[in-house]
Amino acid sequence: MATALARPISFTDIGLNDQDQDGNSALLELDRGLKSSRTGEQCEAISKFPALFEKYPFPILINSALLKLAEVFRQETPGSNFVRVCVVEVVESCGRHLDKLINVDEFLRRITTVMHSNDPLARALTLRTLGWMSGVVGENRRVQHLIREALDAKESVELQAAIMAAEKYAAKSKLVCEMHSDS
């Protein structure tokens, strides 16, 4: 028994193969880029996520990656709206992998905190992200409420994003259709 514990645990011992190890290593490398203090390095790392999702389409990896992107999205730093634009583009381009998100509520919690920002562009980028997530969170009442409130926005950029998100949710959600037919 002591000899079994003395040897190092390998990836195969815990049910991971070399491909999983490579995916985790790639995610770890991208995470280093996300934690950079330079906006350019963050955006470069973010731009590599679609390739990561294509090469390693594992739900656990995609879930972890999307939660990391949501965390970067909610941070308020110089250049944060540029970083948010990059995240929106990743969410838009990776639509076929979004259904692999396991912690949907945690992802939404991180993203929707930006809706309380004083910056209309930040709120617009949040609405666009939520719009692209409609296939995954279409029946979420809180998200639908945020979108409906944003349809009263005074800022053009926020209003356009709210309209885009509302269209996406209307196409996916029975609840949205029912609410609008009651009005």
mmCIF file with all atom_site columns, C-alpha atoms in Angstrom:
data_model
loop_
_atom_site.group_PDB
_atom_site.id
_atom_site.type_symbol
_atom_site.label_atom_id
_atom_site.label_alt_id
_atom_site.label_comp_id
_atom_site.label_asym_id
_atom_site.label_entity_id
_atom_site.label_seq_id
_atom_site.pdbx_PDB_ins_code
_atom_site.Cartn_x
_atom_site.Cartn_y
_atom_site.Cartn_z
_atom_site.occupancy
_atom_site.B_iso_or_equiv
_atom_site.pdbx_formal_charge
_atom_site.auth_seq_id
_atom_site.auth_comp_id
_atom_site.auth_asym_id
_atom_site.auth_atom_id
_atom_site.pdbx_PDB_model_num
ATOM 1   C CA . MET A 1 1   ? 0.000   0.000  0.000   1.00 0.00 ? 1   MET A CA 1
ATOM 2   C CA . ALA A 1 2   ? 2.814   2.417  0.866   1.00 0.00 ? 2   ALA A CA 1
ATOM 3   C CA . THR A 1 3   ? 4.416   1.861  -2.532  1.00 0.00 ? 3   THR A CA 1
ATOM 4   C CA . ALA A 1 4   ? 1.181   2.751  -4.302  1.00 0.00 ? 4   ALA A CA 1
ATOM 5   C CA . LEU A 1 5   ? 1.025   6.074  -2.470  1.00 0.00 ? 5   LEU A CA 1
ATOM 6   C CA . ALA A 1 6   ? 4.724   6.799  -2.915  1.00 0.00 ? 6   ALA A CA 1
ATOM 7   C CA . ARG A 1 7   ? 4.553   6.930  -6.699  1.00 0.00 ? 7   ARG A CA 1
ATOM 8   C CA . PRO A 1 8   ? 3.344   10.119 -8.395  1.00 0.00 ? 8   PRO A CA 1
ATOM 9   C CA . ILE A 1 9   ? -0.244  10.153 -9.591  1.00 0.00 ? 9   ILE A CA 1
ATOM 10  C CA . SER A 1 10  ? -0.480  10.309 -13.367 1.00 0.00 ? 10  SER A CA 1
ATOM 11  C CA . PHE A 1 11  ? -3.266  11.732 -15.502 1.00 0.00 ? 11  PHE A CA 1
ATOM 12  C CA . THR A 1 12  ? -4.320  8.221  -16.517 1.00 0.00 ? 12  THR A CA 1
ATOM 13  C CA . ASP A 1 13  ? -4.685  7.292  -12.822 1.00 0.00 ? 13  ASP A CA 1
ATOM 14  C CA . ILE A 1 14  ? -7.411  9.891  -12.424 1.00 0.00 ? 14  ILE A CA 1
ATOM 15  C CA . GLY A 1 15  ? -9.154  9.125  -15.704 1.00 0.00 ? 15  GLY A CA 1
ATOM 16  C CA . LEU A 1 16  ? -7.538  11.763 -17.922 1.00 0.00 ? 16  LEU A CA 1
ATOM 17  C CA . ASN A 1 17  ? -5.773  10.912 -21.148 1.00 0.00 ? 17  ASN A CA 1
ATOM 18  C CA . ASP A 1 18  ? -3.013  12.855 -22.914 1.00 0.00 ? 18  ASP A CA 1
ATOM 19  C CA . GLN A 1 19  ? -5.571  14.802 -24.931 1.00 0.00 ? 19  GLN A CA 1
ATOM 20  C CA . ASP A 1 20  ? -7.235  15.999 -21.706 1.00 0.00 ? 20  ASP A CA 1
ATOM 21  C CA . GLN A 1 21  ? -3.846  16.956 -20.330 1.00 0.00 ? 21  GLN A CA 1
ATOM 22  C CA . ASP A 1 22  ? -3.126  18.987 -23.467 1.00 0.00 ? 22  ASP A CA 1
ATOM 23  C CA . GLY A 1 23  ? -6.489  20.752 -23.215 1.00 0.00 ? 23  GLY A CA 1
ATOM 24  C CA . ASN A 1 24  ? -5.917  21.592 -19.581 1.00 0.00 ? 24  ASN A CA 1
ATOM 25  C CA . SER A 1 25  ? -2.403  22.813 -20.345 1.00 0.00 ? 25  SER A CA 1
ATOM 26  C CA . ALA A 1 26  ? -3.728  25.001 -23.153 1.00 0.00 ? 26  ALA A CA 1
ATOM 27  C CA . LEU A 1 27  ? -6.422  26.436 -20.875 1.00 0.00 ? 27  LEU A CA 1
ATOM 28  C CA . LEU A 1 28  ? -3.838  27.121 -18.183 1.00 0.00 ? 28  LEU A CA 1
ATOM 29  C CA . GLU A 1 29  ? -1.696  28.983 -20.707 1.00 0.00 ? 29  GLU A CA 1
ATOM 30  C CA . LEU A 1 30  ? -4.660  31.073 -21.880 1.00 0.00 ? 30  LEU A CA 1
ATOM 31  C CA . ASP A 1 31  ? -5.563  31.773 -18.257 1.00 0.00 ? 31  ASP A CA 1
ATOM 32  C CA . ARG A 1 32  ? -2.118  33.319 -17.779 1.00 0.00 ? 32  ARG A CA 1
ATOM 33  C CA . GLY A 1 33  ? -2.900  35.655 -20.669 1.00 0.00 ? 33  GLY A CA 1
ATOM 34  C CA . LEU A 1 34  ? -6.274  36.550 -19.160 1.00 0.00 ? 34  LEU A CA 1
ATOM 35  C CA . LYS A 1 35  ? -4.589  37.530 -15.894 1.00 0.00 ? 35  LYS A CA 1
ATOM 36  C CA . SER A 1 36  ? -2.159  39.869 -17.642 1.00 0.00 ? 36  SER A CA 1
ATOM 37  C CA . SER A 1 37  ? -2.319  43.547 -16.753 1.00 0.00 ? 37  SER A CA 1
ATOM 38  C CA . ARG A 1 38  ? -1.990  44.403 -20.454 1.00 0.00 ? 38  ARG A CA 1
ATOM 39  C CA . THR A 1 39  ? -5.217  44.685 -22.405 1.00 0.00 ? 39  THR A CA 1
ATOM 40  C CA . GLY A 1 40  ? -3.539  43.490 -25.606 1.00 0.00 ? 40  GLY A CA 1
ATOM 41  C CA . GLU A 1 41  ? -2.322  40.278 -23.996 1.00 0.00 ? 41  GLU A CA 1
ATOM 42  C CA . GLN A 1 42  ? -5.759  39.655 -22.513 1.00 0.00 ? 42  GLN A CA 1
ATOM 43  C CA . CYS A 1 43  ? -7.421  40.109 -25.900 1.00 0.00 ? 43  CYS A CA 1
ATOM 44  C CA . GLU A 1 44  ? -4.844  37.899 -27.589 1.00 0.00 ? 44  GLU A CA 1
ATOM 45  C CA . ALA A 1 45  ? -5.601  35.135 -25.086 1.00 0.00 ? 45  ALA A CA 1
ATOM 46  C CA . ILE A 1 46  ? -9.360  35.632 -25.507 1.00 0.00 ? 46  ILE A CA 1
ATOM 47  C CA . SER A 1 47  ? -9.045  35.367 -29.294 1.00 0.00 ? 47  SER A CA 1
ATOM 48  C CA . LYS A 1 48  ? -7.570  31.863 -28.901 1.00 0.00 ? 48  LYS A CA 1
ATOM 49  C CA . PHE A 1 49  ? -10.563 30.429 -27.036 1.00 0.00 ? 49  PHE A CA 1
ATOM 50  C CA . PRO A 1 50  ? -12.550 29.440 -30.174 1.00 0.00 ? 50  PRO A CA 1
ATOM 51  C CA . ALA A 1 51  ? -9.619  27.301 -31.368 1.00 0.00 ? 51  ALA A CA 1
ATOM 52  C CA . LEU A 1 52  ? -9.386  25.740 -27.902 1.00 0.00 ? 52  LEU A CA 1
ATOM 53  C CA . PHE A 1 53  ? -13.099 24.861 -28.034 1.00 0.00 ? 53  PHE A CA 1
ATOM 54  C CA . GLU A 1 54  ? -12.731 23.311 -31.489 1.00 0.00 ? 54  GLU A CA 1
ATOM 55  C CA . LYS A 1 55  ? -9.693  21.246 -30.577 1.00 0.00 ? 55  LYS A CA 1
ATOM 56  C CA . TYR A 1 56  ? -10.957 20.162 -27.137 1.00 0.00 ? 56  TYR A CA 1
ATOM 57  C CA . PRO A 1 57  ? -14.791 20.184 -27.165 1.00 0.00 ? 57  PRO A CA 1
ATOM 58  C CA . PHE A 1 58  ? -15.088 18.715 -23.669 1.00 0.00 ? 58  PHE A CA 1
ATOM 59  C CA . PRO A 1 59  ? -17.870 20.101 -21.445 1.00 0.00 ? 59  PRO A CA 1
ATOM 60  C CA . ILE A 1 60  ? -15.624 20.408 -18.371 1.00 0.00 ? 60  ILE A CA 1
ATOM 61  C CA . LEU A 1 61  ? -12.986 22.352 -20.295 1.00 0.00 ? 61  LEU A CA 1
ATOM 62  C CA . ILE A 1 62  ? -15.515 24.579 -22.064 1.00 0.00 ? 62  ILE A CA 1
ATOM 63  C CA . ASN A 1 63  ? -17.333 25.234 -18.788 1.00 0.00 ? 63  ASN A CA 1
ATOM 64  C CA . SER A 1 64  ? -14.087 26.278 -17.074 1.00 0.00 ? 64  SER A CA 1
ATOM 65  C CA . ALA A 1 65  ? -13.069 28.432 -20.019 1.00 0.00 ? 65  ALA A CA 1
ATOM 66  C CA . LEU A 1 66  ? -16.424 30.223 -20.237 1.00 0.00 ? 66  LEU A CA 1
ATOM 67  C CA . LEU A 1 67  ? -16.372 30.938 -16.502 1.00 0.00 ? 67  LEU A CA 1
ATOM 68  C CA . LYS A 1 68  ? -12.886 32.428 -16.889 1.00 0.00 ? 68  LYS A CA 1
ATOM 69  C CA . LEU A 1 69  ? -14.145 34.594 -19.748 1.00 0.00 ? 69  LEU A CA 1
ATOM 70  C CA . ALA A 1 70  ? -17.123 35.698 -17.650 1.00 0.00 ? 70  ALA A CA 1
ATOM 71  C CA . GLU A 1 71  ? -14.759 36.665 -14.838 1.00 0.00 ? 71  GLU A CA 1
ATOM 72  C CA . VAL A 1 72  ? -12.643 38.788 -17.197 1.00 0.00 ? 72  VAL A CA 1
ATOM 73  C CA . PHE A 1 73  ? -15.847 40.290 -18.622 1.00 0.00 ? 73  PHE A CA 1
ATOM 74  C CA . ARG A 1 74  ? -17.016 41.587 -15.241 1.00 0.00 ? 74  ARG A CA 1
ATOM 75  C CA . GLN A 1 75  ? -13.702 43.169 -14.226 1.00 0.00 ? 75  GLN A CA 1
ATOM 76  C CA . GLU A 1 76  ? -13.491 46.960 -14.265 1.00 0.00 ? 76  GLU A CA 1
ATOM 77  C CA . THR A 1 77  ? -10.031 47.876 -15.529 1.00 0.00 ? 77  THR A CA 1
ATOM 78  C CA . PRO A 1 78  ? -8.659  50.357 -18.051 1.00 0.00 ? 78  PRO A CA 1
ATOM 79  C CA . GLY A 1 79  ? -9.612  48.922 -21.422 1.00 0.00 ? 79  GLY A CA 1
ATOM 80  C CA . SER A 1 80  ? -12.282 46.660 -19.949 1.00 0.00 ? 80  SER A CA 1
ATOM 81  C CA . ASN A 1 81  ? -14.809 47.481 -22.684 1.00 0.00 ? 81  ASN A CA 1
ATOM 82  C CA . PHE A 1 82  ? -12.295 46.421 -25.324 1.00 0.00 ? 82  PHE A CA 1
ATOM 83  C CA . VAL A 1 83  ? -11.797 43.151 -23.452 1.00 0.00 ? 83  VAL A CA 1
ATOM 84  C CA . ARG A 1 84  ? -15.589 42.778 -23.264 1.00 0.00 ? 84  ARG A CA 1
ATOM 85  C CA . VAL A 1 85  ? -15.851 43.225 -27.040 1.00 0.00 ? 85  VAL A CA 1
ATOM 86  C CA . CYS A 1 86  ? -13.390 40.346 -27.434 1.00 0.00 ? 86  CYS A CA 1
ATOM 87  C CA . VAL A 1 87  ? -15.442 38.161 -25.075 1.00 0.00 ? 87  VAL A CA 1
ATOM 88  C CA . VAL A 1 88  ? -18.665 38.974 -26.964 1.00 0.00 ? 88  VAL A CA 1
ATOM 89  C CA . GLU A 1 89  ? -16.991 37.928 -30.216 1.00 0.00 ? 89  GLU A CA 1
ATOM 90  C CA . VAL A 1 90  ? -15.901 34.615 -28.685 1.00 0.00 ? 90  VAL A CA 1
ATOM 91  C CA . VAL A 1 91  ? -19.396 33.909 -27.339 1.00 0.00 ? 91  VAL A CA 1
ATOM 92  C CA . GLU A 1 92  ? -20.874 34.766 -30.749 1.00 0.00 ? 92  GLU A CA 1
ATOM 93  C CA . SER A 1 93  ? -18.435 32.604 -32.695 1.00 0.00 ? 93  SER A CA 1
ATOM 94  C CA . CYS A 1 94  ? -18.673 29.613 -30.338 1.00 0.00 ? 94  CYS A CA 1
ATOM 95  C CA . GLY A 1 95  ? -22.443 29.222 -30.350 1.00 0.00 ? 95  GLY A CA 1
ATOM 96  C CA . ARG A 1 96  ? -22.344 25.495 -31.003 1.00 0.00 ? 96  ARG A CA 1
ATOM 97  C CA . HIS A 1 97  ? -20.282 24.924 -27.851 1.00 0.00 ? 97  HIS A CA 1
ATOM 98  C CA . LEU A 1 98  ? -22.341 27.086 -25.488 1.00 0.00 ? 98  LEU A CA 1
ATOM 99  C CA . ASP A 1 99  ? -24.685 24.217 -24.627 1.00 0.00 ? 99  ASP A CA 1
ATOM 100 C CA . LYS A 1 100 ? -21.710 22.565 -22.904 1.00 0.00 ? 100 LYS A CA 1
ATOM 101 C CA . LEU A 1 101 ? -21.756 25.252 -20.211 1.00 0.00 ? 101 LEU A CA 1
ATOM 102 C CA . ILE A 1 102 ? -22.536 23.417 -16.977 1.00 0.00 ? 102 ILE A CA 1
ATOM 103 C CA . ASN A 1 103 ? -22.579 26.304 -14.478 1.00 0.00 ? 103 ASN A CA 1
ATOM 104 C CA . VAL A 1 104 ? -25.032 28.525 -16.340 1.00 0.00 ? 104 VAL A CA 1
ATOM 105 C CA . ASP A 1 105 ? -26.170 30.357 -13.199 1.00 0.00 ? 105 ASP A CA 1
ATOM 106 C CA . GLU A 1 106 ? -22.607 31.219 -12.182 1.00 0.00 ? 106 GLU A CA 1
ATOM 107 C CA . PHE A 1 107 ? -21.820 32.405 -15.708 1.00 0.00 ? 107 PHE A CA 1
ATOM 108 C CA . LEU A 1 108 ? -24.916 34.608 -15.682 1.00 0.00 ? 108 LEU A CA 1
ATOM 109 C CA . ARG A 1 109 ? -24.136 35.965 -12.222 1.00 0.00 ? 109 ARG A CA 1
ATOM 110 C CA . ARG A 1 110 ? -20.712 37.104 -13.387 1.00 0.00 ? 110 ARG A CA 1
ATOM 111 C CA . ILE A 1 111 ? -21.938 38.588 -16.656 1.00 0.00 ? 111 ILE A CA 1
ATOM 112 C CA . THR A 1 112 ? -25.063 40.323 -15.360 1.00 0.00 ? 112 THR A CA 1
ATOM 113 C CA . THR A 1 113 ? -23.211 42.268 -12.658 1.00 0.00 ? 113 THR A CA 1
ATOM 114 C CA . VAL A 1 114 ? -22.042 44.538 -15.482 1.00 0.00 ? 114 VAL A CA 1
ATOM 115 C CA . MET A 1 115 ? -25.684 45.547 -16.107 1.00 0.00 ? 115 MET A CA 1
ATOM 116 C CA . HIS A 1 116 ? -25.396 47.704 -12.972 1.00 0.00 ? 116 HIS A CA 1
ATOM 117 C CA . SER A 1 117 ? -22.556 49.726 -14.483 1.00 0.00 ? 117 SER A CA 1
ATOM 118 C CA . ASN A 1 118 ? -22.941 53.435 -15.209 1.00 0.00 ? 118 ASN A CA 1
ATOM 119 C CA . ASP A 1 119 ? -21.348 52.843 -18.610 1.00 0.00 ? 119 ASP A CA 1
ATOM 120 C CA . PRO A 1 120 ? -23.957 52.325 -21.364 1.00 0.00 ? 120 PRO A CA 1
ATOM 121 C CA . LEU A 1 121 ? -21.377 50.618 -23.601 1.00 0.00 ? 121 LEU A CA 1
ATOM 122 C CA . ALA A 1 122 ? -20.602 48.081 -20.861 1.00 0.00 ? 122 ALA A CA 1
ATOM 123 C CA . ARG A 1 123 ? -24.329 47.410 -20.455 1.00 0.00 ? 123 ARG A CA 1
ATOM 124 C CA . ALA A 1 124 ? -24.720 47.086 -24.242 1.00 0.00 ? 124 ALA A CA 1
ATOM 125 C CA . LEU A 1 125 ? -21.910 44.539 -24.411 1.00 0.00 ? 125 LEU A CA 1
ATOM 126 C CA . THR A 1 126 ? -23.564 42.611 -21.591 1.00 0.00 ? 126 THR A CA 1
ATOM 127 C CA . LEU A 1 127 ? -26.858 42.588 -23.483 1.00 0.00 ? 127 LEU A CA 1
ATOM 128 C CA . ARG A 1 128 ? -25.126 41.351 -26.625 1.00 0.00 ? 128 ARG A CA 1
ATOM 129 C CA . THR A 1 129 ? -23.458 38.562 -24.656 1.00 0.00 ? 129 THR A CA 1
ATOM 130 C CA . LEU A 1 130 ? -26.804 37.593 -23.152 1.00 0.00 ? 130 LEU A CA 1
ATOM 131 C CA . GLY A 1 131 ? -28.360 37.673 -26.614 1.00 0.00 ? 131 GLY A CA 1
ATOM 132 C CA . TRP A 1 132 ? -25.807 35.203 -27.948 1.00 0.00 ? 132 TRP A CA 1
ATOM 133 C CA . MET A 1 133 ? -26.440 33.012 -24.891 1.00 0.00 ? 133 MET A CA 1
ATOM 134 C CA . SER A 1 134 ? -30.194 32.838 -25.581 1.00 0.00 ? 134 SER A CA 1
ATOM 135 C CA . GLY A 1 135 ? -30.065 29.210 -26.689 1.00 0.00 ? 135 GLY A CA 1
ATOM 136 C CA . VAL A 1 136 ? -28.651 28.214 -23.328 1.00 0.00 ? 136 VAL A CA 1
ATOM 137 C CA . VAL A 1 137 ? -30.533 30.555 -20.975 1.00 0.00 ? 137 VAL A CA 1
ATOM 138 C CA . GLY A 1 138 ? -33.658 31.348 -22.993 1.00 0.00 ? 138 GLY A CA 1
ATOM 139 C CA . GLU A 1 139 ? -36.137 30.679 -20.187 1.00 0.00 ? 139 GLU A CA 1
ATOM 140 C CA . ASN A 1 140 ? -34.251 32.563 -17.468 1.00 0.00 ? 140 ASN A CA 1
ATOM 141 C CA . ARG A 1 141 ? -36.689 35.169 -16.124 1.00 0.00 ? 141 ARG A CA 1
ATOM 142 C CA . ARG A 1 142 ? -33.986 37.354 -14.591 1.00 0.00 ? 142 ARG A CA 1
ATOM 143 C CA . VAL A 1 143 ? -32.195 37.697 -17.917 1.00 0.00 ? 143 VAL A CA 1
ATOM 144 C CA . GLN A 1 144 ? -35.461 38.380 -19.715 1.00 0.00 ? 144 GLN A CA 1
ATOM 145 C CA . HIS A 1 145 ? -36.279 41.055 -17.130 1.00 0.00 ? 145 HIS A CA 1
ATOM 146 C CA . LEU A 1 146 ? -32.892 42.734 -17.679 1.00 0.00 ? 146 LEU A CA 1
ATOM 147 C CA . ILE A 1 147 ? -33.487 42.753 -21.422 1.00 0.00 ? 147 ILE A CA 1
ATOM 148 C CA . ARG A 1 148 ? -37.017 44.148 -21.077 1.00 0.00 ? 148 ARG A CA 1
ATOM 149 C CA . GLU A 1 149 ? -35.737 46.937 -18.812 1.00 0.00 ? 149 GLU A CA 1
ATOM 150 C CA . ALA A 1 150 ? -32.985 47.743 -21.304 1.00 0.00 ? 150 ALA A CA 1
ATOM 151 C CA . LEU A 1 151 ? -35.578 48.211 -24.047 1.00 0.00 ? 151 LEU A CA 1
ATOM 152 C CA . ASP A 1 152 ? -36.347 51.522 -22.280 1.00 0.00 ? 152 ASP A CA 1
ATOM 153 C CA . ALA A 1 153 ? -32.716 52.674 -22.507 1.00 0.00 ? 153 ALA A CA 1
ATOM 154 C CA . LYS A 1 154 ? -32.012 56.249 -23.560 1.00 0.00 ? 154 LYS A CA 1
ATOM 155 C CA . GLU A 1 155 ? -28.585 55.495 -25.024 1.00 0.00 ? 155 GLU A CA 1
ATOM 156 C CA . SER A 1 156 ? -28.711 54.295 -28.631 1.00 0.00 ? 156 SER A CA 1
ATOM 157 C CA . VAL A 1 157 ? -25.938 51.702 -28.250 1.00 0.00 ? 157 VAL A CA 1
ATOM 158 C CA . GLU A 1 158 ? -27.691 50.109 -25.278 1.00 0.00 ? 158 GLU A CA 1
ATOM 159 C CA . LEU A 1 159 ? -31.111 50.199 -26.948 1.00 0.00 ? 159 LEU A CA 1
ATOM 160 C CA . GLN A 1 160 ? -29.765 48.531 -30.102 1.00 0.00 ? 160 GLN A CA 1
ATOM 161 C CA . ALA A 1 161 ? -28.136 45.801 -28.012 1.00 0.00 ? 161 ALA A CA 1
ATOM 162 C CA . ALA A 1 162 ? -31.381 45.290 -26.070 1.00 0.00 ? 162 ALA A CA 1
ATOM 163 C CA . ILE A 1 163 ? -33.323 44.931 -29.332 1.00 0.00 ? 163 ILE A CA 1
ATOM 164 C CA . MET A 1 164 ? -30.783 42.386 -30.610 1.00 0.00 ? 164 MET A CA 1
ATOM 165 C CA . ALA A 1 165 ? -31.000 40.405 -27.362 1.00 0.00 ? 165 ALA A CA 1
ATOM 166 C CA . ALA A 1 166 ? -34.810 40.567 -27.328 1.00 0.00 ? 166 ALA A CA 1
ATOM 167 C CA . GLU A 1 167 ? -34.940 39.222 -30.893 1.00 0.00 ? 167 GLU A CA 1
ATOM 168 C CA . LYS A 1 168 ? -32.648 36.336 -29.969 1.00 0.00 ? 168 LYS A CA 1
ATOM 169 C CA . TYR A 1 169 ? -34.702 35.483 -26.876 1.00 0.00 ? 169 TYR A CA 1
ATOM 170 C CA . ALA A 1 170 ? -38.001 35.785 -28.742 1.00 0.00 ? 170 ALA A CA 1
ATOM 171 C CA . ALA A 1 171 ? -36.756 33.184 -31.211 1.00 0.00 ? 171 ALA A CA 1
ATOM 172 C CA . LYS A 1 172 ? -35.770 30.757 -28.421 1.00 0.00 ? 172 LYS A CA 1
ATOM 173 C CA . SER A 1 173 ? -38.109 31.327 -25.499 1.00 0.00 ? 173 SER A CA 1
ATOM 174 C CA . LYS A 1 174 ? -41.747 30.369 -25.159 1.00 0.00 ? 174 LYS A CA 1
ATOM 175 C CA . LEU A 1 175 ? -41.979 32.624 -22.111 1.00 0.00 ? 175 LEU A CA 1
ATOM 176 C CA . VAL A 1 176 ? -40.976 35.753 -24.055 1.00 0.00 ? 176 VAL A CA 1
ATOM 177 C CA . CYS A 1 177 ? -43.579 35.011 -26.713 1.00 0.00 ? 177 CYS A CA 1
ATOM 178 C CA . GLU A 1 178 ? -46.253 34.516 -24.040 1.00 0.00 ? 178 GLU A CA 1
ATOM 179 C CA . MET A 1 179 ? -45.328 37.766 -22.256 1.00 0.00 ? 179 MET A CA 1
ATOM 180 C CA . HIS A 1 180 ? -45.521 39.771 -25.464 1.00 0.00 ? 180 HIS A CA 1
ATOM 181 C CA . SER A 1 181 ? -48.809 38.213 -26.531 1.00 0.00 ? 181 SER A CA 1
ATOM 182 C CA . ASP A 1 182 ? -50.335 39.193 -23.158 1.00 0.00 ? 182 ASP A CA 1
ATOM 183 C CA . SER A 1 183 ? -49.294 42.840 -23.592 1.00 0.00 ? 183 SER A CA 1
#
